[in-house]
Short mmCIF file of C-alpha atoms in Angstrom, two decimals:
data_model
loop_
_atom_site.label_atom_id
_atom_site.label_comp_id
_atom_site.label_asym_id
_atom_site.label_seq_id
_atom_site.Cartn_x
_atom_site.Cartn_y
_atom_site.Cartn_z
CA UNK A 17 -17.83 -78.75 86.06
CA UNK A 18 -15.10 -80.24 88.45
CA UNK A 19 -13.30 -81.44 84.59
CA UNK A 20 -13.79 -78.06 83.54
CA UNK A 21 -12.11 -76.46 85.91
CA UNK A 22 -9.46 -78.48 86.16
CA UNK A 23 -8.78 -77.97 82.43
CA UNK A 24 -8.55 -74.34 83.09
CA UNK A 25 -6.01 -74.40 86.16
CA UNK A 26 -3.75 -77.08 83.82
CA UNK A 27 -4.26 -74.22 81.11
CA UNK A 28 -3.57 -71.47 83.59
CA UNK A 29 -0.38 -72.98 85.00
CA UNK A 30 0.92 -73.64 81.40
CA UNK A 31 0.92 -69.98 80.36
CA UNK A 32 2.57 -69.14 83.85
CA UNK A 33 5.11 -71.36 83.14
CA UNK A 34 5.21 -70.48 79.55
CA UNK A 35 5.55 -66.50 80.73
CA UNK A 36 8.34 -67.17 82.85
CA UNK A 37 10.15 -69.20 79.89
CA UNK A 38 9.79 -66.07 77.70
CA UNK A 39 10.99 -63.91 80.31
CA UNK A 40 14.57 -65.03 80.96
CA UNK A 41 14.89 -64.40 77.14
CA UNK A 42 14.13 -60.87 76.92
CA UNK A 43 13.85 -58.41 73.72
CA UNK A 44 17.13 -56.89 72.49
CA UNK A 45 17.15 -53.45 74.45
CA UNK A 46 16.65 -50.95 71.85
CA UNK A 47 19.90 -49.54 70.12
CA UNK A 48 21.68 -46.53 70.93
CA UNK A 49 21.61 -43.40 69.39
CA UNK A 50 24.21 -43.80 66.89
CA UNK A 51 22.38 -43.21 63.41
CA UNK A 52 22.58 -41.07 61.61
CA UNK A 53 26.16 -41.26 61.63
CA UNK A 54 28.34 -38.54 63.35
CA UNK A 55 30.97 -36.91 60.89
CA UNK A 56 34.22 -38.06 60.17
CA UNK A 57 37.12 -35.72 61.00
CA UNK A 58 39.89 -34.63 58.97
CA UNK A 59 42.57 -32.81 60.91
CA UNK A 60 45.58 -32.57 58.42
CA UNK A 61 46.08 -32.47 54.82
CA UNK A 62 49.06 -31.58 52.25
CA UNK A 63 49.46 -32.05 48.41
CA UNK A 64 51.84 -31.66 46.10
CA UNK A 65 51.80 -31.54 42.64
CA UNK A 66 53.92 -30.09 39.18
CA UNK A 67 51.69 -26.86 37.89
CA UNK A 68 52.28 -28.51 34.38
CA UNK A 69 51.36 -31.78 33.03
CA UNK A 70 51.81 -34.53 31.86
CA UNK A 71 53.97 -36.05 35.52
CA UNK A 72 54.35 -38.86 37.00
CA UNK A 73 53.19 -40.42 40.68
CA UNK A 74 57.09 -39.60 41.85
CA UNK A 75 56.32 -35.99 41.56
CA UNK A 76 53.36 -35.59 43.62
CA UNK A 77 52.14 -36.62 46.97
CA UNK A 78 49.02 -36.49 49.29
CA UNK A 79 49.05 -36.72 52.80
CA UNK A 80 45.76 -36.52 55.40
CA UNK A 81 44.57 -37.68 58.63
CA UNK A 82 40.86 -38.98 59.12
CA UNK A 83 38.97 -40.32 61.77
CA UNK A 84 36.11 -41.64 62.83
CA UNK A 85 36.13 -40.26 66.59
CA UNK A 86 32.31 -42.25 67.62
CA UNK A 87 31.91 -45.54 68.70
CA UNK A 88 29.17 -47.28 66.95
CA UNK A 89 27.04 -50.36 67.98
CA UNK A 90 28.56 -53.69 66.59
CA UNK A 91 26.03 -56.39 67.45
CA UNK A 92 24.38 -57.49 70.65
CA UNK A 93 26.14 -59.57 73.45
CA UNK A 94 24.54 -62.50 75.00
CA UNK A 95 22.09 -61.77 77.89
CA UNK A 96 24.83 -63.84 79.74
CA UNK A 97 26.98 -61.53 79.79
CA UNK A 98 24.92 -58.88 80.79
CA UNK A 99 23.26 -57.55 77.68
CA UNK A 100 23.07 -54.63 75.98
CA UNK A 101 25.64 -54.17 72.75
CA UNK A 102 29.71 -54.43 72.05
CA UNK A 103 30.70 -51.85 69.93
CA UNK A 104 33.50 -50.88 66.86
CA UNK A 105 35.47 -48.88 68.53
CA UNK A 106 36.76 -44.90 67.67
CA UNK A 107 39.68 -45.04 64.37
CA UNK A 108 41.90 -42.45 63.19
CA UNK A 109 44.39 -43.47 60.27
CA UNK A 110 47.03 -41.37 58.09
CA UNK A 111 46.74 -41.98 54.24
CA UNK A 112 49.52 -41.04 51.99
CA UNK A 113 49.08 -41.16 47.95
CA UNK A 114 50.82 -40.37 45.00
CA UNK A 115 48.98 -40.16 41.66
CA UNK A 116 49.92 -39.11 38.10
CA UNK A 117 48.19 -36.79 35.40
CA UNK A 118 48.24 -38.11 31.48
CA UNK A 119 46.37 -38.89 28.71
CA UNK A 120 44.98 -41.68 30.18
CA UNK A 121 44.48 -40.60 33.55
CA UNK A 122 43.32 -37.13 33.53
CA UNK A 123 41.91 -36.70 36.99
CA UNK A 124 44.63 -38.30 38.71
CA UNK A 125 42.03 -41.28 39.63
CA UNK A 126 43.90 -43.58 42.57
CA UNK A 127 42.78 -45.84 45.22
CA UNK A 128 44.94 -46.97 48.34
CA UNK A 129 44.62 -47.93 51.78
CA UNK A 130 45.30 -46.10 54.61
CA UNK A 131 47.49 -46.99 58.15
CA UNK A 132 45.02 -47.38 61.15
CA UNK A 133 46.13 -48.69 64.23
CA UNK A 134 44.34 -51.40 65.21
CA UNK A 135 42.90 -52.79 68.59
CA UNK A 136 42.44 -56.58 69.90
CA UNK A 137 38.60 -55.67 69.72
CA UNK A 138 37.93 -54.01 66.82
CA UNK A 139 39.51 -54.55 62.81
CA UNK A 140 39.20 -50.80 61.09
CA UNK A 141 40.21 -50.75 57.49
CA UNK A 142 40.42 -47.51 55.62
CA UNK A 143 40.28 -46.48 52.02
CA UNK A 144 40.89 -43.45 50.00
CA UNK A 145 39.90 -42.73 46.39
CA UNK A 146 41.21 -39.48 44.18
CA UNK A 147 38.32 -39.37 42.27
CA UNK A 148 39.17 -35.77 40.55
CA UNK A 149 41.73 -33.28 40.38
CA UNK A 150 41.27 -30.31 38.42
CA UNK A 151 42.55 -26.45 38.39
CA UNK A 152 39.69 -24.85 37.02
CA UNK A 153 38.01 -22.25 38.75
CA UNK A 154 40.61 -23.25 41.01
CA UNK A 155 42.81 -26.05 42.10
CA UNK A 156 40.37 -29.00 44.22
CA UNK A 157 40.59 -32.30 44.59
CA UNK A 158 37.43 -34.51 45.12
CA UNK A 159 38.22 -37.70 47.49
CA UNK A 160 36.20 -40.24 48.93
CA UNK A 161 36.62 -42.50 51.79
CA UNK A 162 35.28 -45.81 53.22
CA UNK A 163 35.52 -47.64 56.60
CA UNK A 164 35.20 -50.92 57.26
CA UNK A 165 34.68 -52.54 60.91
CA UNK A 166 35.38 -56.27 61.45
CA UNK A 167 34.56 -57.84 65.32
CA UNK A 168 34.59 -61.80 66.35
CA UNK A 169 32.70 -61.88 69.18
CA UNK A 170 30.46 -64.15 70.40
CA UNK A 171 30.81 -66.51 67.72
CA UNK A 172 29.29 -63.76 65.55
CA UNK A 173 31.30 -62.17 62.57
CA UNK A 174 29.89 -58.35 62.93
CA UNK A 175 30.49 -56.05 60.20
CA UNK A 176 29.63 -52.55 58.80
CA UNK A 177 30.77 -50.72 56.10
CA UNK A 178 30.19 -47.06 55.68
CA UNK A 179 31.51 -44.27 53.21
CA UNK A 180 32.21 -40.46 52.39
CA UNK A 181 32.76 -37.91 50.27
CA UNK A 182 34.83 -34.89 50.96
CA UNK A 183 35.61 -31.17 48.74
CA UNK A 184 38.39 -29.77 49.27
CA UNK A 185 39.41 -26.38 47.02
CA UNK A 186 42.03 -23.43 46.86
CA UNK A 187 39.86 -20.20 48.93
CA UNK A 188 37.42 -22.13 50.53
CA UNK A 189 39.18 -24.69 52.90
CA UNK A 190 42.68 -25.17 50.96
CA UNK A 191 45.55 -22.44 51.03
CA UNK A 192 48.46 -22.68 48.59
CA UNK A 193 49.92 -21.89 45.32
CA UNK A 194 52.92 -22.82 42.69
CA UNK A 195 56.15 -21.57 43.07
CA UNK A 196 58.64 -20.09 40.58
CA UNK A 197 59.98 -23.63 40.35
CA UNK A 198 56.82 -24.43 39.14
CA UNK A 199 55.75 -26.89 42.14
CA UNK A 200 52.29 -26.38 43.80
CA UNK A 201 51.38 -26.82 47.32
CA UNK A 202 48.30 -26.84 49.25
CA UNK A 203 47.00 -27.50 52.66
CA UNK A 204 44.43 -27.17 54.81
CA UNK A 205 43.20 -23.32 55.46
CA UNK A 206 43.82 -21.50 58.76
CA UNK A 207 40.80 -22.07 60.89
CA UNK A 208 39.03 -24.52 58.98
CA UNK A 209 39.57 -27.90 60.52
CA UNK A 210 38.51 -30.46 61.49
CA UNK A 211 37.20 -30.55 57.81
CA UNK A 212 34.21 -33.04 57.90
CA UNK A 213 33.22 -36.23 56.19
CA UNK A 214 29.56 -37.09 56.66
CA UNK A 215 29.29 -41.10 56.08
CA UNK A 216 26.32 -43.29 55.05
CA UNK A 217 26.14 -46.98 55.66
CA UNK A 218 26.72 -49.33 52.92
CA UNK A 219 26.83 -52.71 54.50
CA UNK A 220 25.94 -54.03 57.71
CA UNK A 221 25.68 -57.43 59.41
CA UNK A 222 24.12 -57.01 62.61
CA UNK A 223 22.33 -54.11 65.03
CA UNK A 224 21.26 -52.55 61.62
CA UNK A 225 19.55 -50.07 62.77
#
């Protein structure tokens, strides 16, 4: 009996011991309320265009601003350094585009990058796409964006990628027209910004959700 009992303090002591391992290496705390993502913002936007075609990219232009005004959870930092998670920080950027209208591209289909400022913390790269232009029932453009975040921290490479979709048409949120020199204008109508981009995530590498 005196074996016995021995057996069971040695046992005893090892899962103390064992319990106060585990503890000084907690659980990740659960994430913050960041998903589903909060809308992107877009607080300017002006296009030009020739009312006929075929024309060129020198003829027409497209300038917006976007941003992403949330900060979103990039990974977890060590327990070290007190826990909890770093995040990608707020990004606003200005895109400017020029497209053409042809035989071969009759939407006026274009991708560029965008100008975001960027921070020692956090990477932000922006994209914009023209996916279609048309005039029929009225003039609107469809565009799509995407926003990448980059952080090195902690020896860890975090990473999301997220992206959106956004409508914008002559009556509804664009005002504008052509001119008797035949050039056509439109920007955003009176009252109806921010217009907003809701975004879904594509990629992720870390504090997933």
């Amino acid at each position: 009996m005196k074996f016995r009992n021995s057996v069971l303090i040695l046992l005893s002591g090892f899962l103390s011991q064992s319990n106060i391992a585990l503890s000084e290496d907690p659980p990740l705390p659960p994430l913050p309320p960041w998903y589903p993502l909060k809308p992107w913002e877009v607080s300017s936007f002006h296009a030009s265009n020739p009312q006929d075609s075929p024309y060129s990219a020198n003829a027409t232009s497209l300038e917006l601003t976007i941003a992403n005004p949330s900060w979103i959870p990039a990974g977890p930092a060590p327990h070290a350094s007190g826990g909890g998670y770093v995040v990608f920080q707020n990004s606003t950027a200005s895109c400017v585009l020029h497209w053409k209208e042809d035989a071969e591209t009759p939407y006026g289909n274009l991708k560029g990058t965008c100008d975001s400022p960027q921070t020692d913390a956090t990477r932000s790269e922006w994209n914009i796409t023209i996916n279609q232009i048309h005039d029929e029932p009225a003039h609107y453009m469809d565009l799509s964006f995407s926003l990448a975040y980059h952080m090195y921290v902690y020896g860890t490479d975090m990473y999301k990628m997220m992206s959106g979709f956004l409508h914008v048409q002559l009556g509804e949120n664009l005002d504008g027209g052509c001119d008797e020199d035949g050039l056509c204008s439109y920007s955003l109508k009176n009252g109806s910004t921010p217009l907003l981009v809701q975004p879904t995530l594509q990629e992720c590498r870390s504090a997933c959700g």
